Coordinates of C-alpha atoms and ligand atoms in Angstrom, one line a residue:
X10 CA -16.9 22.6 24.4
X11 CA -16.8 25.7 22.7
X12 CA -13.6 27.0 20.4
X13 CA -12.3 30.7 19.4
X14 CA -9.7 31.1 17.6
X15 CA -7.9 28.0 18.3
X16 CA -8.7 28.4 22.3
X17 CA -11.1 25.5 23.4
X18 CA -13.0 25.7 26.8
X19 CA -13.9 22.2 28.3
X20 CA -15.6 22.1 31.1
X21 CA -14.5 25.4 32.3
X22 CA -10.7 25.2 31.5
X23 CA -9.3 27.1 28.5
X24 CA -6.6 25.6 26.4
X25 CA -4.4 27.2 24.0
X26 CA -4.5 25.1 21.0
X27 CA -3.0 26.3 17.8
X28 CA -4.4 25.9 14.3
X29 CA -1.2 25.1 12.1
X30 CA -2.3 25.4 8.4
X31 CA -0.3 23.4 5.6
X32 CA 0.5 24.2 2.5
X33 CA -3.0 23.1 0.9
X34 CA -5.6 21.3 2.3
X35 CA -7.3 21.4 5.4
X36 CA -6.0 23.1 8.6
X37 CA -5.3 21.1 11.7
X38 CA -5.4 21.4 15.7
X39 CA -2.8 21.0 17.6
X40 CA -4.3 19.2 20.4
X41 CA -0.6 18.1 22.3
X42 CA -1.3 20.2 25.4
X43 CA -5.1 19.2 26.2
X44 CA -4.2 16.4 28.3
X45 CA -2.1 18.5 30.2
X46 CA -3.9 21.1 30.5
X47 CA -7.4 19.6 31.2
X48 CA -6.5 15.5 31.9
X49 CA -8.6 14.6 28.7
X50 CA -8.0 13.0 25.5
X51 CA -9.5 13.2 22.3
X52 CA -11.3 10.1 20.9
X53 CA -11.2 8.8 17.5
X54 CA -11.6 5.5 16.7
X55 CA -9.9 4.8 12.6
X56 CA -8.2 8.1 13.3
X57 CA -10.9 9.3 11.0
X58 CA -10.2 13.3 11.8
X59 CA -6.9 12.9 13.1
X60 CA -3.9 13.9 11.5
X61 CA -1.1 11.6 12.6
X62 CA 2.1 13.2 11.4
X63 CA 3.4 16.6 9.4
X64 CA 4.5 15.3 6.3
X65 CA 6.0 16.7 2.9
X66 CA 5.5 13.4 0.6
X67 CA 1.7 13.2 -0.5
X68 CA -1.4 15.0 -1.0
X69 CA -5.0 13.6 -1.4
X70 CA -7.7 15.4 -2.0
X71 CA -10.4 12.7 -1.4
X72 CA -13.3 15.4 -2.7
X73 CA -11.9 16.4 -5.8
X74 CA -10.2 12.9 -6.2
X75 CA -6.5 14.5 -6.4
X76 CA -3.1 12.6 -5.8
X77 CA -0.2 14.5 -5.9
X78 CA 3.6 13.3 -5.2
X79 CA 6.1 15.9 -4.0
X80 CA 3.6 18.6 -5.3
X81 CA 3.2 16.3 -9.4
X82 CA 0.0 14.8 -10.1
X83 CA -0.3 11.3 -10.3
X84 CA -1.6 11.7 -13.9
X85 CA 1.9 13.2 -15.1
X86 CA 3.7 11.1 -12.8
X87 CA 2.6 7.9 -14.4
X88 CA 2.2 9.3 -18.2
X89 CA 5.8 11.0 -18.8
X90 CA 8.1 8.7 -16.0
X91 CA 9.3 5.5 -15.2
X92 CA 8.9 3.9 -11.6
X93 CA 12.2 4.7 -10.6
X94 CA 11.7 8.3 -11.2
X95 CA 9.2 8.5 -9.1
X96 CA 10.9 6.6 -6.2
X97 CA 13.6 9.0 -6.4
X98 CA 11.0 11.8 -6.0
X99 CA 9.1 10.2 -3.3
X100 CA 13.0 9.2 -1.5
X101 CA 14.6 12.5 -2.3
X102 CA 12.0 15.4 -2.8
X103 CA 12.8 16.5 -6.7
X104 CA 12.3 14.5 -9.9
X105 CA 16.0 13.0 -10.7
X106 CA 18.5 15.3 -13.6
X107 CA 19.4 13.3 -16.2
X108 CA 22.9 12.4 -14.4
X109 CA 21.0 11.7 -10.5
X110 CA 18.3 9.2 -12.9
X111 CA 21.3 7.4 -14.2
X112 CA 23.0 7.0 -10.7
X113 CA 19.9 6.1 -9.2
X114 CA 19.1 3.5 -11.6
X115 CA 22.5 1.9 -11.2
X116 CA 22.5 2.3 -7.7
X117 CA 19.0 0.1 -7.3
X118 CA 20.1 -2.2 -10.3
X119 CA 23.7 -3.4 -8.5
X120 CA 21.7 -4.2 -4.9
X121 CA 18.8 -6.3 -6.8
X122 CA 20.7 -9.9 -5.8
X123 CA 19.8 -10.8 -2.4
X124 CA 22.0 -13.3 -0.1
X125 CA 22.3 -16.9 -1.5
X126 CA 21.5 -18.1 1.7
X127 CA 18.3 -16.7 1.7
X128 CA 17.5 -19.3 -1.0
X129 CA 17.9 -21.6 2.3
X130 CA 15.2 -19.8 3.6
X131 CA 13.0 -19.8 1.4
X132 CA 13.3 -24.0 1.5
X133 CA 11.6 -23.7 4.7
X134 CA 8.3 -22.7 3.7
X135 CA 5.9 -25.0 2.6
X136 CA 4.7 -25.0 -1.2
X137 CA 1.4 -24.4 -0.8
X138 CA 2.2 -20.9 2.0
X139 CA 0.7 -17.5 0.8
X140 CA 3.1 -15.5 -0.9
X141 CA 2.6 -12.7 1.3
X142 CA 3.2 -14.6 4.5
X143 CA 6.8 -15.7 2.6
X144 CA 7.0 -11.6 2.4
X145 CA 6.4 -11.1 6.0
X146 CA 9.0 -13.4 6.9
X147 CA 11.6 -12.9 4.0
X148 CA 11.3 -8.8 4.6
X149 CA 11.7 -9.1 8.6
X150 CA 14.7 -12.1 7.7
X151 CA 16.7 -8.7 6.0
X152 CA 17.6 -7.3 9.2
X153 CA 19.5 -10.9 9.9
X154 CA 21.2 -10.6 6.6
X155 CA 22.3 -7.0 6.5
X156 CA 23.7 -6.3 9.9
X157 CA 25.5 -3.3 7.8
X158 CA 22.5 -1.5 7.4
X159 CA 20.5 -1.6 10.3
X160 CA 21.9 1.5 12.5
X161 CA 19.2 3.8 12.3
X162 CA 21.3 7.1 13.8
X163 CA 23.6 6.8 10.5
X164 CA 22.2 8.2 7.3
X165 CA 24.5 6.4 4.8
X166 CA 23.3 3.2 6.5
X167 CA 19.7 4.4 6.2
X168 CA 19.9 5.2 2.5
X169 CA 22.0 1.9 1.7
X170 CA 19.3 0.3 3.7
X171 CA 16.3 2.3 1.4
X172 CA 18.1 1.2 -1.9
X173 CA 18.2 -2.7 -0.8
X174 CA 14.5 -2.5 0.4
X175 CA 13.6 -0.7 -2.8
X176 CA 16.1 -3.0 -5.3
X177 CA 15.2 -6.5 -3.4
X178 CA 11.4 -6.5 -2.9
X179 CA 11.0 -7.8 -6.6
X180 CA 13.3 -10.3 -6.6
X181 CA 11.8 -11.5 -3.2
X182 CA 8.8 -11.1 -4.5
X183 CA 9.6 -13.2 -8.0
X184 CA 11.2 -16.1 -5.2
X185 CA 8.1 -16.2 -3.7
X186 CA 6.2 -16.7 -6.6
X187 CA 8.7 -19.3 -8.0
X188 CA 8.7 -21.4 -4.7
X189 CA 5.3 -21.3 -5.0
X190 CA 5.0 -22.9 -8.5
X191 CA 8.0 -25.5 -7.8
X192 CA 9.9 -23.8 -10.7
X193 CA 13.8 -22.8 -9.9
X194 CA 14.7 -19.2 -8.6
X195 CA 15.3 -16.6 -11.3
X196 CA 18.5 -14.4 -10.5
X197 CA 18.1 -10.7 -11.6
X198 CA 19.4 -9.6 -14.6
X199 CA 21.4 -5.7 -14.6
X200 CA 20.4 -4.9 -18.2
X201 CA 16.5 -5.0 -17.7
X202 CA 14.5 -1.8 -16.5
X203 CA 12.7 -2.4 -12.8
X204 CA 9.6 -4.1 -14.3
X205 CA 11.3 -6.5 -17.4
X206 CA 13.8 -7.9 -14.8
X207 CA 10.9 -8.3 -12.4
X208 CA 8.2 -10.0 -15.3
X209 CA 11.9 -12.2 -16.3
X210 CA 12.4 -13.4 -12.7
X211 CA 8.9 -14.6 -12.5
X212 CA 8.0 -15.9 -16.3
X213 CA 11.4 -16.9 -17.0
X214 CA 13.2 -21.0 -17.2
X215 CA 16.2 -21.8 -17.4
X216 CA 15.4 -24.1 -20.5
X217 CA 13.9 -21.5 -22.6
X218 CA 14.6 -17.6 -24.0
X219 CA 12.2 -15.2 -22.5
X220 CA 11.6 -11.4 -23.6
X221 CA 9.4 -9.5 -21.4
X222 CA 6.4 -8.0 -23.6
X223 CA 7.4 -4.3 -23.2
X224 CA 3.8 -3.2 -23.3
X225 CA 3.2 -5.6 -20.4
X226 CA 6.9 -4.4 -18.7
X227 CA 5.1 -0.9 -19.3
X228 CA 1.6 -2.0 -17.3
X229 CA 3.2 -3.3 -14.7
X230 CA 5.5 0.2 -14.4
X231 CA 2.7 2.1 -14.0
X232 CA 0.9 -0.4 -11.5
X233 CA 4.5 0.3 -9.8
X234 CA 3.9 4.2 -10.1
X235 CA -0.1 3.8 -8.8
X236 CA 0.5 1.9 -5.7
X237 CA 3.9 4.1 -4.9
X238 CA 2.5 5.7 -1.8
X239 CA -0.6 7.2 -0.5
X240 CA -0.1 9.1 2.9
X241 CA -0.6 7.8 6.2
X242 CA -2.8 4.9 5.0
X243 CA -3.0 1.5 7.3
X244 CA 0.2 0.2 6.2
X245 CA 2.2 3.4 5.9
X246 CA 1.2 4.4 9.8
X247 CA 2.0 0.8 11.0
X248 CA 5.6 1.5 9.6
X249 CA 5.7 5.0 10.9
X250 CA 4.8 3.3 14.2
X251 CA 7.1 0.2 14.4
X252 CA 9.5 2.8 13.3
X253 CA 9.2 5.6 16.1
X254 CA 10.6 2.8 18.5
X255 CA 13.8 2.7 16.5
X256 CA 12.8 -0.5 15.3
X257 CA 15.2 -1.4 12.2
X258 CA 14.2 -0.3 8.6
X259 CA 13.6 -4.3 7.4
X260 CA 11.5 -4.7 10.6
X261 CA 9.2 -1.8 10.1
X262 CA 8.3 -2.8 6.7
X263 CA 8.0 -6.1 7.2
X264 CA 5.1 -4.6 9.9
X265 CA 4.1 -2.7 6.8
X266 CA 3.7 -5.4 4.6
X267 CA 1.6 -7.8 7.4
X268 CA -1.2 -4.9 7.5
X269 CA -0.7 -4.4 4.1
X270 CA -2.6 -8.0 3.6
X271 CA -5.5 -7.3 5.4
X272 CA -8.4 -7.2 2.3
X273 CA -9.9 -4.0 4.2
X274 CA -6.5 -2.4 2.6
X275 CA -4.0 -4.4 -0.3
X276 CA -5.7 -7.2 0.1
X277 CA -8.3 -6.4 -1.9
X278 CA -7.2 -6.3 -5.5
X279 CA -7.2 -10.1 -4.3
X280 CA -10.4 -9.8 -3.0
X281 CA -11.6 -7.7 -5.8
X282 CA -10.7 -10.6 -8.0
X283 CA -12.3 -13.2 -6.4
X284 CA -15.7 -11.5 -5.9
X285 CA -16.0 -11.0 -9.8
X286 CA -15.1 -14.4 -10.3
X287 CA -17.9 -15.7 -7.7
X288 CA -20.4 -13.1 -9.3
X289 CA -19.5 -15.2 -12.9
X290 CA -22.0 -13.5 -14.9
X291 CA -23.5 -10.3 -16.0
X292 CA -27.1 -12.0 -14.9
X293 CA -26.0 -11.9 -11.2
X294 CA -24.9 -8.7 -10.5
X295 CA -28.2 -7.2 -9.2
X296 CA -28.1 -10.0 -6.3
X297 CA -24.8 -8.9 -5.4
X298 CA -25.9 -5.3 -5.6
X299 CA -28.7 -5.9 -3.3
X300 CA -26.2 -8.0 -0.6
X301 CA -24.0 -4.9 -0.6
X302 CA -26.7 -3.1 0.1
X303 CA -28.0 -5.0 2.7
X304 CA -27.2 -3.7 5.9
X305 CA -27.6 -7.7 7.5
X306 CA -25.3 -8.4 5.4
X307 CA -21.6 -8.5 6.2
X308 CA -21.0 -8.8 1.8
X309 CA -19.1 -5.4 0.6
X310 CA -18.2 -4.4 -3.1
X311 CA -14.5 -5.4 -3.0
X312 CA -12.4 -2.5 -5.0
X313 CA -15.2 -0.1 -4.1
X314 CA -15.2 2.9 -1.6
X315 CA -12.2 4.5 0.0
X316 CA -11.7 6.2 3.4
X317 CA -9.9 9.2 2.0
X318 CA -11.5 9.1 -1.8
X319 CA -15.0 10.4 -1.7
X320 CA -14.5 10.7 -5.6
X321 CA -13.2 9.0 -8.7
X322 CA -9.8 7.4 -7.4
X323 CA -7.7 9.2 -9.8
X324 CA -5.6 5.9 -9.8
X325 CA -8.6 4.2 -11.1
X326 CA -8.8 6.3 -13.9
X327 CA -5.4 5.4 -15.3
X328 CA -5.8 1.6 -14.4
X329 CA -8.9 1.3 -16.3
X330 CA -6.9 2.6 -19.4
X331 CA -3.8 -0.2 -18.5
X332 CA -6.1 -2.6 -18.4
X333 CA -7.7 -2.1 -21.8
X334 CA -4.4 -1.7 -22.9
X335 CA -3.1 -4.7 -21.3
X336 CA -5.8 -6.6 -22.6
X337 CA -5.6 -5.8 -26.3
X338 CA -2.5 -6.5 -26.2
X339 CA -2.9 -10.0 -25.3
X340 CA -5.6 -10.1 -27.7
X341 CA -8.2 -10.6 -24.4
X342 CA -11.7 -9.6 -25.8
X343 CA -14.0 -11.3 -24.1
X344 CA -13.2 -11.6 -21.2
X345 CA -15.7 -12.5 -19.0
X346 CA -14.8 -11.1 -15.9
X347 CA -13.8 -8.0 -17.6
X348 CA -18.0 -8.0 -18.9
X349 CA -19.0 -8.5 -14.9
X350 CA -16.4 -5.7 -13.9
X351 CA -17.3 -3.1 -16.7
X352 CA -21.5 -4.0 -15.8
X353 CA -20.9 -3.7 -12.3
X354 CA -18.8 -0.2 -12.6
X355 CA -21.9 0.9 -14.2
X356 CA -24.6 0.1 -12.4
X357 CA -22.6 0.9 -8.8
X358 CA -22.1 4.4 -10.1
X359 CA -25.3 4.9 -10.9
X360 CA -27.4 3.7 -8.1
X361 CA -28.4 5.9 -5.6
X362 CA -26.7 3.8 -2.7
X363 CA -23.0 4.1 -4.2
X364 CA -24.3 7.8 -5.2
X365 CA -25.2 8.7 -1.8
X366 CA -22.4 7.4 0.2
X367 CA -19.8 8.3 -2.4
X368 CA -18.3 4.7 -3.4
X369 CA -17.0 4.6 -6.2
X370 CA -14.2 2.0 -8.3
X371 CA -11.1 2.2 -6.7
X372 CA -7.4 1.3 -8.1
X373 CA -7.8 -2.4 -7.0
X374 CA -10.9 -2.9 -8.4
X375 CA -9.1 -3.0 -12.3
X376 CA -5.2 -3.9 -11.3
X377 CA -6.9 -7.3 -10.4
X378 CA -8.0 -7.7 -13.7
X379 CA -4.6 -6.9 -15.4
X380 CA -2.7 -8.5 -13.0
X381 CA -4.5 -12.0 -13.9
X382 CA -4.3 -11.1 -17.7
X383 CA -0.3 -10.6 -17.2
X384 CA -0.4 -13.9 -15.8
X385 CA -0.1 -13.2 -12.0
X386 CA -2.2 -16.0 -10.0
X387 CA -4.2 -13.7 -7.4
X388 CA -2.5 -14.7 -4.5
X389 CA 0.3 -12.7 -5.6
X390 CA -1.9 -9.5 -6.7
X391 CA -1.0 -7.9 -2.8
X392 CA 2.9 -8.6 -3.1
X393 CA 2.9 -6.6 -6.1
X394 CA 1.3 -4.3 -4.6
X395 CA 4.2 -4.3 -1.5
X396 CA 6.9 -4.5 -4.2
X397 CA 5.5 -0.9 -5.2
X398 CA 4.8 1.1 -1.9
X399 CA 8.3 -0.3 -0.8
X400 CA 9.5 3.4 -1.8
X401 CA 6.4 4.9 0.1
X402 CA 7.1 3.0 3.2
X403 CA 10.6 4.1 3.0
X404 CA 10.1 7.6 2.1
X405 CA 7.6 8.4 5.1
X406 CA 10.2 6.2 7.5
X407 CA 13.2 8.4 6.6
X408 CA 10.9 11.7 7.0
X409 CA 9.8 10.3 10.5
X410 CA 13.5 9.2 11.3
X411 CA 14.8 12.8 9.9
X412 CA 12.1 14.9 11.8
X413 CA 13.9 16.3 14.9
X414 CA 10.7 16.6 16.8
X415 CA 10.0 13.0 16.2
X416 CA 9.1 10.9 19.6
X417 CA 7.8 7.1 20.1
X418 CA 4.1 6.8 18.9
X419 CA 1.9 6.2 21.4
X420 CA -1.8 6.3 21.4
X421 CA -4.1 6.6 24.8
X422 CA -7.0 4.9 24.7
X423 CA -10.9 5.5 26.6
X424 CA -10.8 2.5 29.6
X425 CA -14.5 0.5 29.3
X426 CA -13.0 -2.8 31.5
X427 CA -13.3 -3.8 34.7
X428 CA -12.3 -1.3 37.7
X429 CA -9.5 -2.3 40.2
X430 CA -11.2 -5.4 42.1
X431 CA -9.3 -7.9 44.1
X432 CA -8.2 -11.4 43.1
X433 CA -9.9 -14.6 43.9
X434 CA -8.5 -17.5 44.4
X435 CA -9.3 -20.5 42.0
X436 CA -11.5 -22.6 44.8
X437 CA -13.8 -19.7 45.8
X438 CA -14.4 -18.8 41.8
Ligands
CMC516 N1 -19.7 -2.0 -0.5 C1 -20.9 -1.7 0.1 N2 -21.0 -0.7 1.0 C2 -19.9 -0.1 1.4 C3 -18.6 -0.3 0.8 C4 -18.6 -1.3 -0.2 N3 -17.4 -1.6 -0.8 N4 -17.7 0.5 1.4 C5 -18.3 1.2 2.2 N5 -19.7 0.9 2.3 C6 -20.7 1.6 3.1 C7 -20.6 1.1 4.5 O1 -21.5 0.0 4.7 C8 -21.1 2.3 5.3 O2 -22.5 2.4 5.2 P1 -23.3 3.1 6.5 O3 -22.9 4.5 6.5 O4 -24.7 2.9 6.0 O5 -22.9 2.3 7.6 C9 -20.5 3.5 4.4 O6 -20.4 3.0 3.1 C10 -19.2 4.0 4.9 O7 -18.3 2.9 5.0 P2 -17.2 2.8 6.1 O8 -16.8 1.4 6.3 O9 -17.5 3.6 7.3 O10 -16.0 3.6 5.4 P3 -14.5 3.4 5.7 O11 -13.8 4.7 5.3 O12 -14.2 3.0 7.1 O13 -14.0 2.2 4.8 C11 -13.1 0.9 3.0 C12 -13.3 2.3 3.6 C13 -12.1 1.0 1.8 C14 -12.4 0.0 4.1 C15 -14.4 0.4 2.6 O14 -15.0 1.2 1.6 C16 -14.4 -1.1 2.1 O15 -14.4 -2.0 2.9 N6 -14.2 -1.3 0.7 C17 -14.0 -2.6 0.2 C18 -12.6 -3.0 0.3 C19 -11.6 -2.3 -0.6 O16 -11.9 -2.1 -1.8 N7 -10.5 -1.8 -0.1 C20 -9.5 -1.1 -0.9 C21 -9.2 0.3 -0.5 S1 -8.2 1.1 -1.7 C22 -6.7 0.4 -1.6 C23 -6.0 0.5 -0.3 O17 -6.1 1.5 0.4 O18 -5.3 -0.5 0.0

């Protein structure tokens, strides 16, 4: 194959295929006419050079280790705002004026309540069910509850539908939790800020006062912010692809938040957790080191490496700080799985294996840690996570719903099976 200028000759036929250049980053090729043109496809497995949309949302640069929302650094994003802010950004393009912040508040605050009869739902699970499967099920249920919602071609009914995914994760989320434990469902309550009312419906009993901790309401913000969105990752491309069928906006991110369990991707803050906890000790990190080395071994560094990062996760960075913060705080200082996580940080980035193949800590590797110092049990570490890229999922569907150009997703794929053959019947096999 050779290529000039964007025109590619394969096996003697010349395609025209354009280079389209976005407004940073790297350049792409617009590959829709080879097929046509020369009967091929391309393959790539894990889309690992593919570009899957055009997009206007989020920026990574993996090298550098950037993250930028709507063109604002992450950094800013989570240091000067709250997590509504930036779901206004990420839903509407611009940071909120003082007047669109106050709607947008009120407007996510009065659809926080979900259907009583969900509660009826919810006494269908059993006790001892993972908190995310309840999500799956609970997200998908929506589209049963709010038939007023569901018509895609109408964009009133797909905002109304964005604000109850955005306003009615958490309290979802905070039933899940509270079926879980036995304990009775916490309504929300319209004078806390996002996080408080989401700390109150999970800490909170009907037989005693609560106040949310506003240092931990804070945390658990900026965990909101962190996770908000992150391009076309696994989850985000599985909604984008229920979604390009017309699928409803509760259906496509209740796809979302099934691939968002696997611990390959939100998972494994979960993960994360439970590897430090199995490590124990300071003594046995070295023999964990060497499994994760070990190329017979299936054992990987949970919260390390990132497709996209090839750098410090810049969402790292800021966790690391929450967590200390979280943790004094709670006046946490020994914590012994905080000893394993801060040893192992510093022996993976210094080894030459992590050095050479460019793994470093990434943002689940510490929200484990505060999540279980907030008091979170781990199985719920991956719906928080959900709760937060809600807005992301959202964001990217709209884009993909509002994009003129936009047709069904549909991947081809290289054929390795069987050729035609003929069928046998069951006596003669
Ligand atoms: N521990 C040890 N070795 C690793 C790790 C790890 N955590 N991650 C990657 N490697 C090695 C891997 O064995 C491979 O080595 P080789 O080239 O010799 O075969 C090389 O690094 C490249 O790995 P890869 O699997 O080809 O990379 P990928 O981009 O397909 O995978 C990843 C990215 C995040 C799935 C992977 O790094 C991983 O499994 N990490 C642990 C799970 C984790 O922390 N996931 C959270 C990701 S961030 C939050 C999110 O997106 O949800």
């Amino acid at each position: 194959m050779t290529v000039q200028n964007g025109t590619f000759t394969i096996d003697s036929k010349t395609v025209d295929m354009p280079v389209k250049e976005g407004s940073i980053g790297p350049a792409v090729v617009d590959i829709a006419a080879l097929y046509k043109n020369t009967g091929m496809f391309t393959y790539d497995p894990g889309f690992t050079s593919t570009a899957s949309c055009e997009s206007k949302i989020t920026y990574i640069d993996g090298d550098k280790g950037v993250l930028l929302h709507r063109g604002y650094p992450i950094e800013q994003l989570a240091e000067n705002g709250d997590f509504l802010e930036t779901c206004h950004l990420l839903l509407h393009g611009e940071l909120p004026t003082p007047a669109e912040k106050v709607d947008f508040d009120h407007r996510v605050t009065r659809h926080t309540m979900v259907h009583e009869q969900m509660m009826r739902f919810f006494q269908g699970f059993r006790r001892d069910a993972h908190p995310m499967a309840i999500m799956v099920a609970s997200v998908g249920a929506m589209a049963a509850f709010y038939h007023d919602s569901t018509d895609i071609s109408d964009p009133h009914q797909r905002m109304v539908a964005s604000m109850r995914m955005i306003a009615k994760m958490p309290t979802l989320a905070a039933m899940a939790y509270k079926y879980s434990i036995g304990q009775p469902f916490v309504y929300p309550k319209n004078d806390l800020d996002y996080a408080a009312n989401f700390l109150n419906m999970c800490f909170s009993v009907p037989c005693e006062d609560y106040k949310a901790n506003p240092v931990l309401a804070r945390a658990l913000d900026k965990i909101f912010i962190l996770h908000a969105d992150h391009e076309q990752n696994a989850s985000t491309s599985t909604v984008r692809l229920a979604g390009s069928s017309g699928a409803n906006p509760f259906a496509c991110i209740a796809a979302g938040v099934a691939c968002l369990w696997g611990p390959a991707h939100g998972g494994a803050n979960e993960a994360a957790l439970k590897m430090l906890e199995e490590i124990g000790s300071v003594e046995r990190i070295p023999e964990y080191i060497a499994r994760a080395k070990d190329k017979n071994d299936p054992f990987r560094l949970m919260g390390f490496g990132h497709r996209v990062y090839k750098n410090y996760d810049p969402r790292a960075r800021i966790m690391q700080k929450t967590t200390h913060e979280v943790l004094q705080e709670l006046g946490i200082k020994d914590d012994p799985l905080l000893d394993v996580a801060m040893e192992l940080e510093r022996i993976a980035l210094s080894d030459p294996y992590f050095i050479e193949k460019k793994l470093y800590p990434n943002i689940d590797f510490y929200s484990g840690i505060t999540l279980k110092a907030m008091g979170f049990p781990t199985s719920m570490f991956t719906v928080l996570f959900a709760v937060a890229r809600t807005v992301g999922w959202i964001a990217q569907w709209k884009e993909m719903i509002e994009d003129p150009a936009q047709k069904i997703g549909r991947p081809r794929q290289l054929y390795t099976g069987a050729p035609q053959r003929d069928y046998v019947p069951m006596i003669k096999r």
